Amino acid sequence: MTAPRQVWPPEFEARYEAAGHWTEETLPGFFRERAEAAPEAPAVRFGGGTLSYADVDRASDAVAGGLRGAGFRPGERIVLQLPNIPQFFSAMFGAMRAGLLPVYALPAHRRQELEHFVDAAEATGYITVDRHAGFDYRGLARELGGSLDPSRVFVVGESDEFRSFAELEGATARDLVEPDAAEVAFLQLSGGSTGLSKLIPRTHRDYVYTLRESARICGLTTKTVYLGALPIAHNFPMSSPGTLGTFYAGGAVSLSPSPSPDAAFPIIERDRATITGVVPPMAIMWARAAGKTPHDLSSLEVLQVGGARFAPEAARRIEPALDVHLQQVYGMAEGLVNYTRLDDPLDVRVNTQGRPISDDDEIRLVDAEERPVAPGEQGHLLTRGPYTIRAYHADAETNRRAFTEDGFYRTGDLVSVTEDGNLIVHGRVSDVINRGGEKIPVEEVENHLMAHAGVHDAVLVPVPDPYLGEKSCAVVVPEDPAPTALELRRWIRERGLAAFKIPDDVMFLDAFPSTGVGKVSRRDLRAAVRVRISSEAPNG
Ligand code: J2J
């Protein structure tokens, strides 16, 4: 079985090829070229050590051989759940060189999310770590036991009854596969619009295109040291330009276990990091911490901020506090990525989220009936282009909702475009809470709340938060006896959801407000409850 293709209509394929956007380059292929051109160049810095391009290249080949030896066949899917450690790259490139499609889980994901990824991707393997940030991932692997064969689970570190990832890195390279650039390279995760996260099939040629252009737009060179501070499995630190864009430019990646100033600042000093990307709450924290830190941050030239709305007042504080160049990034794992450019005036860097990577990115702003809005007005952003998917992986129902008939992706974001062509993100039409860059699909959490015997009905609504932008509040109509807020929060954790999905607040109502006659949609209900919260608690 070979990897599936993601299908663009033939006239678009021809256009993107003719424009030179799409080439024959593949992800493991370009990395091999860099390793051949400059084998001793530093690729990954971690914990004071350095791996060269040749080191990572060799380890990737070994992992590929080890996976083939373990019985994996090209076309199969394998879930990768790794923190910011160097093995992330040998696992990823190794899986691709074995012909497998990685599925990138975040370290924060727990049993519910993992089961869903394994299920939806029909994954047959899992690569994880023994422990990270106080959590034992072997326990999670055991919980997945029903759906995954333990002989196809690989653990970095102490592997217990599972197989050791070190064994894979020591295997003999064999039966390597050269993927075709038109094939799907991996499945990335969506922030989720309704219900559970969707799987996003990205091809080699569309992703390599974003890496090449992102590296150019962000000014990367062989001298670049990119700090991977956010979880590197996420699309932003992976590709905008992220770790892979840095490899594309022949630069070095330095890894921090967390984006907090305590963890990241000493690493910036040690590895002389030149660029990194963080979410707005972290950027604010960095700006505050910079004045007091003993660490030398002078190597840092560019601080990228993205993943959630960055208030202009906060954005304005970044450059003076950190003596860096602020770059706003508005992107999505489905494709479209916008950057403020390095030579944009301060006003643009502070007040906008930038403009698309490509001249072939099509932007359409529409009202609720999908009619174009007037220039300068806010509208729901629809987009299509050379690296935006035309369909999610195997999900016909979602695809009908998420894409227009002529192939535009409905982003769920409310956006306006300035006269000079920069986008400003104002909010959302989709049912997702953006908790400081972490996306909470509200319906998923509501379903788990309603599974509790003490819950008659529940909605999850966003509440403004000065630090996170938004946090979540569960509004619950209880049964008798009513559960406590603590019990409900614990319930969500015990159901096996990522911690960022646990409601920050819980509020009880005797009944939901009436939203009129007839069938009430959950969205109307959330809107009605939101109004009620803001009128009862005007300060949020
Ligand atoms: C407001 N909302 C933003 C921003 C993303 C680069 C950067 C970010 C992501 C990402 C990414 C925002 N201001 N600057 O994949 O390559 C919200 C929007 C968007 C959703 C996508 C990348 N930047 N957002 O965040 O797939 O609502 O990707 O549709 O996780 O985050 O989330 P995700």
Coordinates of C-alpha atoms and ligand atoms in Angstrom, one line a residue:
M1 CA 0.0 0.0 0.0
T2 CA 1.3 3.4 -0.8
A3 CA 0.4 6.7 0.9
P4 CA -2.7 8.4 -0.3
R5 CA -2.6 11.6 -2.4
Q6 CA -4.3 14.7 -1.3
V7 CA -6.2 15.8 -4.4
W8 CA -6.3 19.2 -5.9
P9 CA -8.2 19.6 -9.2
P10 CA -5.9 19.1 -12.2
E11 CA -6.0 22.8 -13.2
F12 CA -4.7 23.8 -9.8
E13 CA -2.0 21.2 -9.8
A14 CA -0.8 22.5 -13.1
R15 CA -0.9 26.1 -11.8
Y16 CA 1.0 25.4 -8.6
E17 CA 3.6 23.3 -10.5
A18 CA 4.0 25.9 -13.3
A19 CA 4.5 28.6 -10.6
G20 CA 7.3 26.6 -9.1
H21 CA 5.6 26.3 -5.8
W22 CA 5.5 22.5 -5.9
T23 CA 8.6 20.6 -6.7
E24 CA 9.9 17.0 -6.4
E25 CA 11.3 17.7 -3.0
T26 CA 10.1 15.6 -0.1
L27 CA 10.6 16.1 3.6
P28 CA 13.1 13.3 4.3
G29 CA 14.6 14.0 0.8
F30 CA 15.5 17.6 1.5
F31 CA 16.9 16.6 4.9
R32 CA 19.1 14.0 3.2
E33 CA 20.4 16.7 0.7
R34 CA 21.3 19.0 3.6
A35 CA 23.1 16.2 5.4
E36 CA 25.1 15.3 2.2
A37 CA 26.0 18.9 1.5
A38 CA 27.1 19.7 5.1
P39 CA 27.3 16.5 7.2
E40 CA 29.0 18.1 10.1
A41 CA 26.8 21.2 10.4
P42 CA 24.9 21.3 13.7
A43 CA 21.2 20.2 13.3
V44 CA 19.9 19.8 16.8
R45 CA 21.2 21.2 20.1
F46 CA 19.7 19.7 23.3
G47 CA 20.9 19.7 26.9
G48 CA 24.3 21.0 26.0
G49 CA 25.0 18.4 23.3
T50 CA 24.8 18.7 19.5
L51 CA 23.7 16.4 16.8
S52 CA 25.0 17.1 13.3
Y53 CA 22.9 16.7 10.1
A54 CA 24.7 13.4 9.5
D55 CA 23.9 12.2 13.0
V56 CA 20.1 12.9 12.5
D57 CA 20.2 11.5 9.0
R58 CA 21.9 8.2 10.1
A59 CA 19.5 7.8 13.1
S60 CA 16.5 8.4 10.8
D61 CA 17.7 5.7 8.4
A62 CA 18.2 3.3 11.3
V63 CA 14.7 4.0 12.7
A64 CA 13.3 3.4 9.3
G65 CA 15.1 0.1 9.1
G66 CA 14.0 -0.8 12.6
L67 CA 10.4 -0.1 11.9
R68 CA 10.5 -2.2 8.7
G69 CA 12.1 -4.9 10.7
A70 CA 9.3 -4.7 13.3
G71 CA 6.8 -5.5 10.5
F72 CA 5.5 -2.1 9.5
R73 CA 4.6 -1.7 5.9
P74 CA 4.5 1.4 3.7
G75 CA 1.3 3.3 4.0
E76 CA 0.6 2.5 7.7
R77 CA 0.1 5.3 10.2
I78 CA 2.1 5.7 13.4
V79 CA 1.2 8.0 16.2
L80 CA 4.2 10.1 17.5
Q81 CA 3.7 11.6 20.9
L82 CA 7.1 13.1 21.9
P83 CA 8.1 16.2 23.8
N84 CA 10.9 18.5 22.6
I85 CA 13.7 16.0 22.4
P86 CA 16.1 15.2 19.5
Q87 CA 14.5 11.8 18.9
F88 CA 11.4 13.6 17.6
F89 CA 13.3 14.1 14.3
S90 CA 14.7 10.6 13.9
A91 CA 11.2 9.3 14.7
M92 CA 9.6 11.6 12.2
F93 CA 12.0 11.2 9.3
G94 CA 12.5 7.5 10.1
A95 CA 8.8 6.8 9.9
M96 CA 8.6 8.7 6.6
R97 CA 11.7 6.7 5.2
A98 CA 9.9 3.5 6.2
G99 CA 6.9 4.8 4.1
L100 CA 4.8 5.4 7.2
L101 CA 2.6 8.5 7.9
P102 CA 3.3 10.0 11.3
V103 CA 0.3 11.4 13.2
Y104 CA 1.5 14.2 15.6
A105 CA -0.1 14.0 19.0
L106 CA 0.8 16.8 21.5
P107 CA 2.4 15.8 24.8
A108 CA -0.7 17.3 26.5
H109 CA -3.0 14.8 24.9
R110 CA -4.4 12.0 27.0
R111 CA -6.3 8.8 26.6
Q112 CA -9.4 10.2 24.9
E113 CA -7.4 12.1 22.3
L114 CA -5.0 9.3 21.7
E115 CA -7.8 6.7 21.2
H116 CA -9.4 9.1 18.8
F117 CA -6.2 9.5 16.8
V118 CA -5.5 5.8 16.7
D119 CA -9.0 5.1 15.6
A120 CA -9.4 7.9 13.0
A121 CA -6.0 7.3 11.5
E122 CA -6.3 3.5 11.9
A123 CA -2.8 3.7 13.3
T124 CA -0.8 0.5 14.0
G125 CA 2.0 1.9 16.1
Y126 CA 2.9 4.5 18.7
I127 CA 6.2 6.2 19.6
T128 CA 6.3 7.9 22.9
V129 CA 8.6 8.8 25.9
D130 CA 8.8 7.2 29.3
R131 CA 8.1 10.3 31.4
H132 CA 7.8 14.0 30.7
A133 CA 6.6 16.9 32.9
G134 CA 5.5 14.5 35.7
F135 CA 3.4 12.3 33.5
D136 CA 4.2 8.6 32.7
Y137 CA 3.3 7.9 29.0
R138 CA 3.8 4.2 29.5
G139 CA 0.6 4.2 31.5
L140 CA -1.1 5.9 28.6
A141 CA 0.3 3.2 26.3
R142 CA -1.1 0.6 28.6
E143 CA -4.5 2.2 28.5
L144 CA -4.4 2.1 24.7
G145 CA -3.6 -1.6 24.9
G146 CA -6.9 -2.6 23.4
S147 CA -6.2 -0.8 20.2
L148 CA -2.4 -1.2 19.9
D149 CA -0.2 -4.2 19.9
P150 CA 2.6 -3.7 22.6
S151 CA 5.2 -4.9 20.2
R152 CA 4.4 -1.9 18.1
V153 CA 4.9 0.6 20.9
F154 CA 8.3 2.3 21.2
V155 CA 9.4 4.2 24.2
V156 CA 12.3 6.7 24.4
G157 CA 13.9 6.0 27.8
E158 CA 12.8 3.1 30.1
S159 CA 10.6 1.0 27.9
D160 CA 9.2 -1.6 30.4
E161 CA 7.2 -4.2 28.6
F162 CA 7.3 -2.1 25.4
R163 CA 10.1 -1.8 22.8
S164 CA 12.9 0.6 23.3
F165 CA 13.3 3.5 20.8
A166 CA 17.1 3.2 21.3
E167 CA 16.8 -0.2 19.7
L168 CA 15.2 1.4 16.7
E169 CA 18.0 4.0 16.5
G170 CA 20.5 1.2 16.6
A171 CA 18.9 -0.9 13.9
T172 CA 20.3 -1.5 10.4
A173 CA 18.9 0.7 7.7
R174 CA 17.0 -1.5 5.2
D175 CA 14.0 -1.5 2.9
L176 CA 14.0 2.3 2.8
V177 CA 11.2 4.0 0.8
E178 CA 11.5 7.2 -1.3
P179 CA 8.1 8.8 -1.1
D180 CA 6.7 10.7 -4.0
A181 CA 6.3 14.5 -3.5
A182 CA 2.6 14.3 -4.3
E183 CA 1.9 11.8 -1.5
V184 CA 0.6 12.6 1.9
A185 CA 3.6 12.9 4.2
F186 CA 1.8 12.9 7.6
L187 CA -1.4 13.7 9.4
Q188 CA -1.4 16.9 11.4
L189 CA -4.1 17.7 13.9
S190 CA -6.7 20.4 13.6
G191 CA -7.7 22.6 16.5
G192 CA -11.1 21.1 15.9
S193 CA -14.1 23.1 14.8
T194 CA -16.9 20.8 15.9
G195 CA -16.4 17.7 18.1
L196 CA -13.1 15.9 18.0
S197 CA -9.8 17.0 16.3
K198 CA -9.8 16.3 12.6
L199 CA -6.8 14.7 10.8
I200 CA -5.1 16.9 8.3
P201 CA -3.3 15.2 5.4
R202 CA -0.4 17.3 4.2
T203 CA 1.6 16.3 1.2
H204 CA 5.4 16.6 0.9
R205 CA 5.2 19.1 -1.9
D206 CA 2.7 21.5 -0.3
Y207 CA 4.5 21.4 3.1
V208 CA 8.0 21.8 1.6
Y209 CA 6.6 24.8 -0.3
T210 CA 5.6 26.5 3.0
L211 CA 9.0 25.6 4.5
R212 CA 10.9 27.2 1.6
E213 CA 8.8 30.3 1.6
S214 CA 8.6 30.6 5.4
A215 CA 12.4 30.3 5.7
R216 CA 12.8 33.1 3.1
I217 CA 10.2 35.4 4.6
C218 CA 11.7 35.0 8.1
G219 CA 15.2 35.5 6.8
L220 CA 16.6 32.1 7.9
T221 CA 20.2 31.1 6.9
T222 CA 22.7 28.5 7.8
K223 CA 23.6 30.8 10.8
T224 CA 20.0 30.6 12.2
V225 CA 19.5 29.0 15.5
Y226 CA 15.7 28.4 16.0
L227 CA 14.6 27.7 19.5
G228 CA 11.8 25.0 19.6
A229 CA 10.0 26.2 22.7
L230 CA 6.4 25.4 22.0
P231 CA 5.6 21.7 21.6
I232 CA 7.4 21.0 18.4
A233 CA 4.7 18.6 17.1
H234 CA 2.4 21.6 16.7
N235 CA 2.2 23.1 13.2
F236 CA 3.5 26.5 14.2
P237 CA 6.8 25.5 15.7
M238 CA 7.1 22.7 13.1
S239 CA 6.7 24.8 9.9
S240 CA 6.2 28.5 10.4
P241 CA 9.2 28.4 9.8
G242 CA 9.8 26.3 12.8
T243 CA 12.2 23.4 13.1
L244 CA 11.6 22.1 9.6
G245 CA 11.9 25.5 8.0
T246 CA 15.2 25.9 9.8
F247 CA 16.5 22.5 8.5
Y248 CA 15.4 23.6 5.1
A249 CA 17.7 26.7 5.4
G250 CA 20.5 24.5 6.8
G251 CA 20.4 26.2 10.2
A252 CA 20.3 24.6 13.7
V253 CA 17.4 23.8 16.0
S254 CA 17.8 24.2 19.8
L255 CA 15.2 22.5 22.0
S256 CA 13.7 23.8 25.2
P257 CA 11.5 21.4 27.3
S258 CA 9.0 24.3 27.8
P259 CA 8.4 27.9 26.6
S260 CA 8.5 29.3 30.1
P261 CA 11.2 32.0 30.7
D262 CA 12.8 29.8 33.4
A263 CA 13.4 27.0 30.9
A264 CA 13.9 28.9 27.7
F265 CA 16.1 31.9 28.7
P266 CA 19.1 29.9 29.8
I267 CA 18.9 27.9 26.6
I268 CA 18.7 31.0 24.5
E269 CA 21.9 32.2 26.2
R270 CA 23.7 28.8 25.9
D271 CA 22.8 28.1 22.3
R272 CA 22.7 31.7 21.1
A273 CA 19.2 31.3 19.6
T274 CA 18.3 33.8 17.0
I275 CA 14.6 33.2 16.4
T276 CA 11.7 31.5 18.1
G277 CA 7.9 31.4 18.2
V278 CA 5.6 31.6 21.2
V279 CA 1.9 32.1 21.9
P280 CA 0.6 35.5 23.2
P281 CA 0.5 34.6 27.0
M282 CA 4.2 33.5 26.8
A283 CA 5.2 36.6 24.9
I284 CA 3.7 38.7 27.6
M285 CA 5.5 36.6 30.3
W286 CA 8.8 36.9 28.4
A287 CA 8.5 40.6 28.1
R288 CA 7.9 40.8 31.9
A289 CA 10.7 38.4 32.7
A290 CA 13.3 40.0 30.4
G291 CA 13.9 43.0 32.7
K292 CA 14.9 40.8 35.6
T293 CA 16.7 37.9 34.0
P294 CA 20.4 37.3 34.6
H295 CA 20.5 35.6 31.1
D296 CA 21.9 37.1 28.0
L297 CA 19.2 37.2 25.4
S298 CA 21.0 39.5 23.0
S299 CA 21.3 36.7 20.3
L300 CA 17.6 36.8 19.8
E301 CA 16.7 38.8 16.7
V302 CA 13.1 37.8 16.0
L303 CA 10.3 36.8 18.3
Q304 CA 7.3 35.4 16.5
V305 CA 3.9 35.5 18.2
G306 CA 0.9 33.5 17.0
G307 CA -1.7 30.9 17.6
A308 CA -4.2 33.2 19.3
R309 CA -5.1 36.9 19.1
F310 CA -2.4 39.2 20.3
A311 CA -3.8 42.4 21.7
P312 CA -2.0 45.5 20.1
E313 CA -1.3 46.9 23.6
A314 CA 0.6 43.8 24.5
A315 CA 2.3 43.6 21.1
R316 CA 3.6 47.1 21.5
R317 CA 5.5 46.1 24.6
I318 CA 7.5 43.3 23.0
E319 CA 10.2 45.1 21.0
P320 CA 11.3 47.5 23.8
A321 CA 11.2 44.8 26.5
L322 CA 13.2 42.2 24.6
D323 CA 15.1 44.2 22.1
V324 CA 13.9 41.9 19.3
H325 CA 11.9 42.3 16.1
L326 CA 8.3 41.2 16.6
Q327 CA 6.7 39.1 13.9
Q328 CA 3.0 38.2 14.1
V329 CA 2.0 34.8 12.7
Y330 CA -1.6 33.8 11.9
G331 CA -1.7 30.3 10.7
M332 CA -3.6 27.0 10.8
A333 CA -2.6 23.4 10.5
E334 CA -5.0 23.1 7.5
G335 CA -2.7 25.4 5.5
L336 CA -2.9 29.1 5.2
V337 CA -0.1 31.0 7.1
N338 CA 0.2 34.8 7.3
Y339 CA 3.3 36.7 8.5
T340 CA 4.0 40.3 9.1
R341 CA 7.2 40.9 7.1
L342 CA 10.5 41.8 8.8
D343 CA 10.5 45.2 7.0
D344 CA 6.9 46.1 7.7
P345 CA 6.5 49.3 9.7
L346 CA 6.0 49.0 13.5
D347 CA 2.3 49.9 13.1
V348 CA 1.7 46.8 10.9
R349 CA 3.7 44.5 13.1
V350 CA 1.7 45.6 16.2
N351 CA -1.8 45.9 14.8
T352 CA -2.1 43.2 12.2
Q353 CA -1.5 39.5 11.8
G354 CA 0.3 39.9 8.5
R355 CA -0.4 38.6 5.0
P356 CA -0.3 35.2 3.3
I357 CA 2.8 33.4 2.2
S358 CA 1.8 33.0 -1.4
D359 CA 0.4 35.2 -4.2
D360 CA -1.7 32.1 -5.0
D361 CA -3.3 32.1 -1.5
E362 CA -6.9 33.1 -2.2
I363 CA -8.7 35.0 0.5
R364 CA -12.5 35.5 0.6
L365 CA -14.4 37.3 3.4
V366 CA -18.1 36.5 3.5
D367 CA -21.1 37.1 5.7
A368 CA -23.4 34.5 7.3
E369 CA -25.0 33.8 3.8
E370 CA -21.6 33.5 2.3
R371 CA -21.9 36.7 0.3
P372 CA -18.7 38.8 0.0
V373 CA -18.5 41.6 2.6
A374 CA -17.6 45.2 1.6
P375 CA -13.8 46.1 1.5
G376 CA -12.5 46.7 5.0
E377 CA -15.4 44.9 6.7
Q378 CA -15.1 41.9 8.9
G379 CA -16.1 38.6 7.4
H380 CA -15.8 34.8 7.8
L381 CA -12.5 33.9 6.2
L382 CA -12.6 31.3 3.4
T383 CA -9.3 30.3 1.8
R384 CA -7.8 28.0 -0.8
G385 CA -4.3 27.8 -2.2
P386 CA -1.2 25.8 -2.9
Y387 CA -0.8 24.4 0.7
T388 CA -4.3 24.5 2.1
I389 CA -6.0 21.1 2.2
R390 CA -9.1 20.4 0.1
A391 CA -10.4 17.7 2.5
Y392 CA -9.8 16.2 6.0
H393 CA -8.6 12.6 6.2
A394 CA -11.6 10.2 5.8
D395 CA -14.4 12.4 7.1
A396 CA -17.0 13.0 4.4
E397 CA -19.5 14.6 6.8
T398 CA -17.0 17.2 8.2
N399 CA -15.7 17.8 4.7
R400 CA -19.1 18.8 3.4
R401 CA -19.3 21.4 6.2
A402 CA -15.7 22.6 6.2
F403 CA -15.2 23.2 2.5
T404 CA -17.2 25.1 -0.1
E405 CA -18.1 23.4 -3.3
D406 CA -15.3 25.3 -5.1
G407 CA -12.8 24.0 -2.6
F408 CA -12.4 26.9 -0.2
Y409 CA -11.7 25.9 3.4
R410 CA -14.0 27.6 5.9
T411 CA -11.5 28.7 8.6
G412 CA -14.1 29.6 11.2
D413 CA -12.2 32.9 11.8
L414 CA -13.6 36.4 11.6
V415 CA -11.1 38.6 9.8
S416 CA -10.8 41.9 8.1
V417 CA -8.2 43.0 5.5
T418 CA -6.5 46.4 5.7
E419 CA -5.9 48.6 2.7
D420 CA -2.4 47.4 2.4
G421 CA -3.5 43.8 2.4
N422 CA -2.8 42.7 6.0
L423 CA -5.2 40.5 7.9
I424 CA -6.6 41.3 11.3
V425 CA -8.2 38.5 13.2
H426 CA -11.2 39.7 15.3
G427 CA -12.8 36.5 16.6
R428 CA -14.4 33.3 15.5
V429 CA -17.5 31.8 14.1
S430 CA -16.5 28.3 15.0
D431 CA -17.2 26.5 18.3
V432 CA -13.7 26.5 19.6
I433 CA -12.3 28.2 22.6
N434 CA -8.8 29.5 22.0
R435 CA -7.1 29.2 25.5
G436 CA -3.9 31.1 24.9
G437 CA -3.3 29.2 21.6
E438 CA -4.6 25.8 22.9
K439 CA -7.8 25.0 21.1
I440 CA -10.7 23.5 23.0
P441 CA -13.5 22.0 20.8
V442 CA -16.4 22.9 23.0
E443 CA -18.7 20.1 21.9
E444 CA -16.2 17.4 22.9
V445 CA -16.0 18.7 26.4
E446 CA -19.8 19.2 26.7
N447 CA -20.3 15.6 25.7
H448 CA -18.0 14.4 28.5
L449 CA -19.7 16.7 31.0
M450 CA -23.1 15.3 30.0
A451 CA -21.9 11.8 30.6
H452 CA -21.8 12.7 34.4
A453 CA -24.9 11.5 36.2
G454 CA -25.2 14.8 38.0
V455 CA -25.4 16.8 34.9
H456 CA -28.7 17.4 33.2
D457 CA -27.3 19.7 30.5
A458 CA -24.1 21.7 30.0
V459 CA -22.5 24.2 27.6
L460 CA -18.9 25.3 27.5
V461 CA -18.4 29.0 26.8
P462 CA -15.4 31.3 26.5
V463 CA -14.8 33.9 29.2
P464 CA -12.4 36.8 28.5
D465 CA -9.1 36.5 30.4
P466 CA -6.4 39.2 30.5
Y467 CA -3.6 36.6 30.3
L468 CA -4.9 33.7 28.2
G469 CA -7.2 35.8 26.0
E470 CA -10.0 33.3 26.7
K471 CA -10.6 30.6 29.2
S472 CA -13.4 28.1 29.5
C473 CA -16.4 28.1 31.7
A474 CA -18.8 25.1 32.0
V475 CA -22.3 26.3 32.6
V476 CA -24.2 23.3 34.0
V477 CA -27.9 22.6 34.7
P478 CA -27.5 19.9 37.4
E479 CA -29.5 16.9 38.4
D480 CA -30.3 16.2 42.0
P481 CA -28.0 15.7 43.8
A482 CA -25.8 18.3 42.1
P483 CA -22.1 17.6 41.7
T484 CA -19.6 20.2 42.9
A485 CA -17.4 22.2 40.5
L486 CA -14.4 20.2 41.8
E487 CA -16.1 16.9 41.1
L488 CA -16.8 18.0 37.5
R489 CA -13.3 19.2 36.9
R490 CA -11.9 15.9 38.2
W491 CA -14.4 14.0 36.1
I492 CA -13.0 15.6 32.9
R493 CA -9.5 14.8 34.0
E494 CA -10.4 11.2 34.8
R495 CA -12.2 10.7 31.6
G496 CA -8.7 11.1 30.0
L497 CA -8.8 14.5 28.4
A498 CA -5.9 16.9 28.0
A499 CA -5.6 19.2 31.0
F500 CA -6.2 22.3 28.9
K501 CA -9.7 21.1 28.2
I502 CA -10.7 21.0 31.9
P503 CA -13.1 23.9 32.5
D504 CA -11.4 26.8 34.2
D505 CA -14.7 27.7 35.9
V506 CA -17.9 26.0 36.5
M507 CA -21.2 27.8 37.0
F508 CA -24.6 26.3 37.9
L509 CA -28.0 27.4 36.5
D510 CA -31.5 26.1 37.4
A511 CA -32.3 26.1 33.7
F512 CA -30.9 27.5 30.5
P513 CA -32.4 30.7 29.3
S514 CA -35.0 30.3 26.7
T515 CA -33.8 31.1 23.2
G516 CA -37.1 31.3 21.5
V517 CA -39.5 28.6 20.2
G518 CA -38.7 25.5 18.2
K519 CA -35.5 23.5 18.1
V520 CA -32.6 25.2 19.8
S521 CA -29.1 24.6 18.4
R522 CA -26.3 24.2 20.8
R523 CA -24.7 27.3 19.3
D524 CA -27.8 29.4 20.1
L525 CA -27.8 28.0 23.6
R526 CA -24.1 28.9 24.1
A527 CA -24.7 32.4 22.8
A528 CA -27.7 32.8 25.1
V529 CA -25.7 31.6 28.1
R530 CA -22.8 33.8 27.2
V531 CA -25.0 36.9 27.2
R532 CA -26.3 35.8 30.5
I533 CA -22.8 35.4 32.0
S534 CA -21.7 38.7 30.8
S535 CA -24.8 40.5 32.2
E536 CA -24.4 38.7 35.5
A537 CA -20.7 39.1 35.8
P538 CA -19.7 42.2 33.8
N539 CA -16.0 41.9 34.8
G540 CA -15.8 38.4 33.4
Ligands
J2J1 C1 -5.5 35.1 16.1 N1 -5.9 33.8 16.0 C2 -4.9 32.9 15.6 C3 -3.3 34.7 15.4 C4 -3.8 31.2 14.9 C5 1.3 29.3 12.5 C6 0.7 30.0 13.6 C7 -0.4 29.4 14.2 C8 -0.9 28.2 13.9 C9 -2.1 27.7 14.7 C10 -0.3 27.5 12.9 C11 -3.6 33.3 15.3 N2 -4.3 35.5 15.9 N3 -2.1 35.2 15.2 O1 -0.7 26.3 12.5 O2 1.4 27.3 11.2 C12 -6.2 30.8 15.5 C13 -7.2 30.9 14.4 C14 -6.8 29.7 13.5 C15 -6.4 28.6 14.5 C16 -5.5 27.6 14.0 C17 0.8 28.0 12.2 N4 -2.9 32.2 14.9 N5 -5.0 31.6 15.3 O3 -2.5 28.2 15.7 O4 -4.3 24.8 13.7 O5 -8.5 30.7 15.0 O6 -2.7 26.5 14.1 O7 -7.9 29.3 12.7 O8 -3.5 25.2 16.1 O9 -5.8 29.4 15.6 O10 -5.0 26.8 15.0 P1 -3.9 25.7 14.7

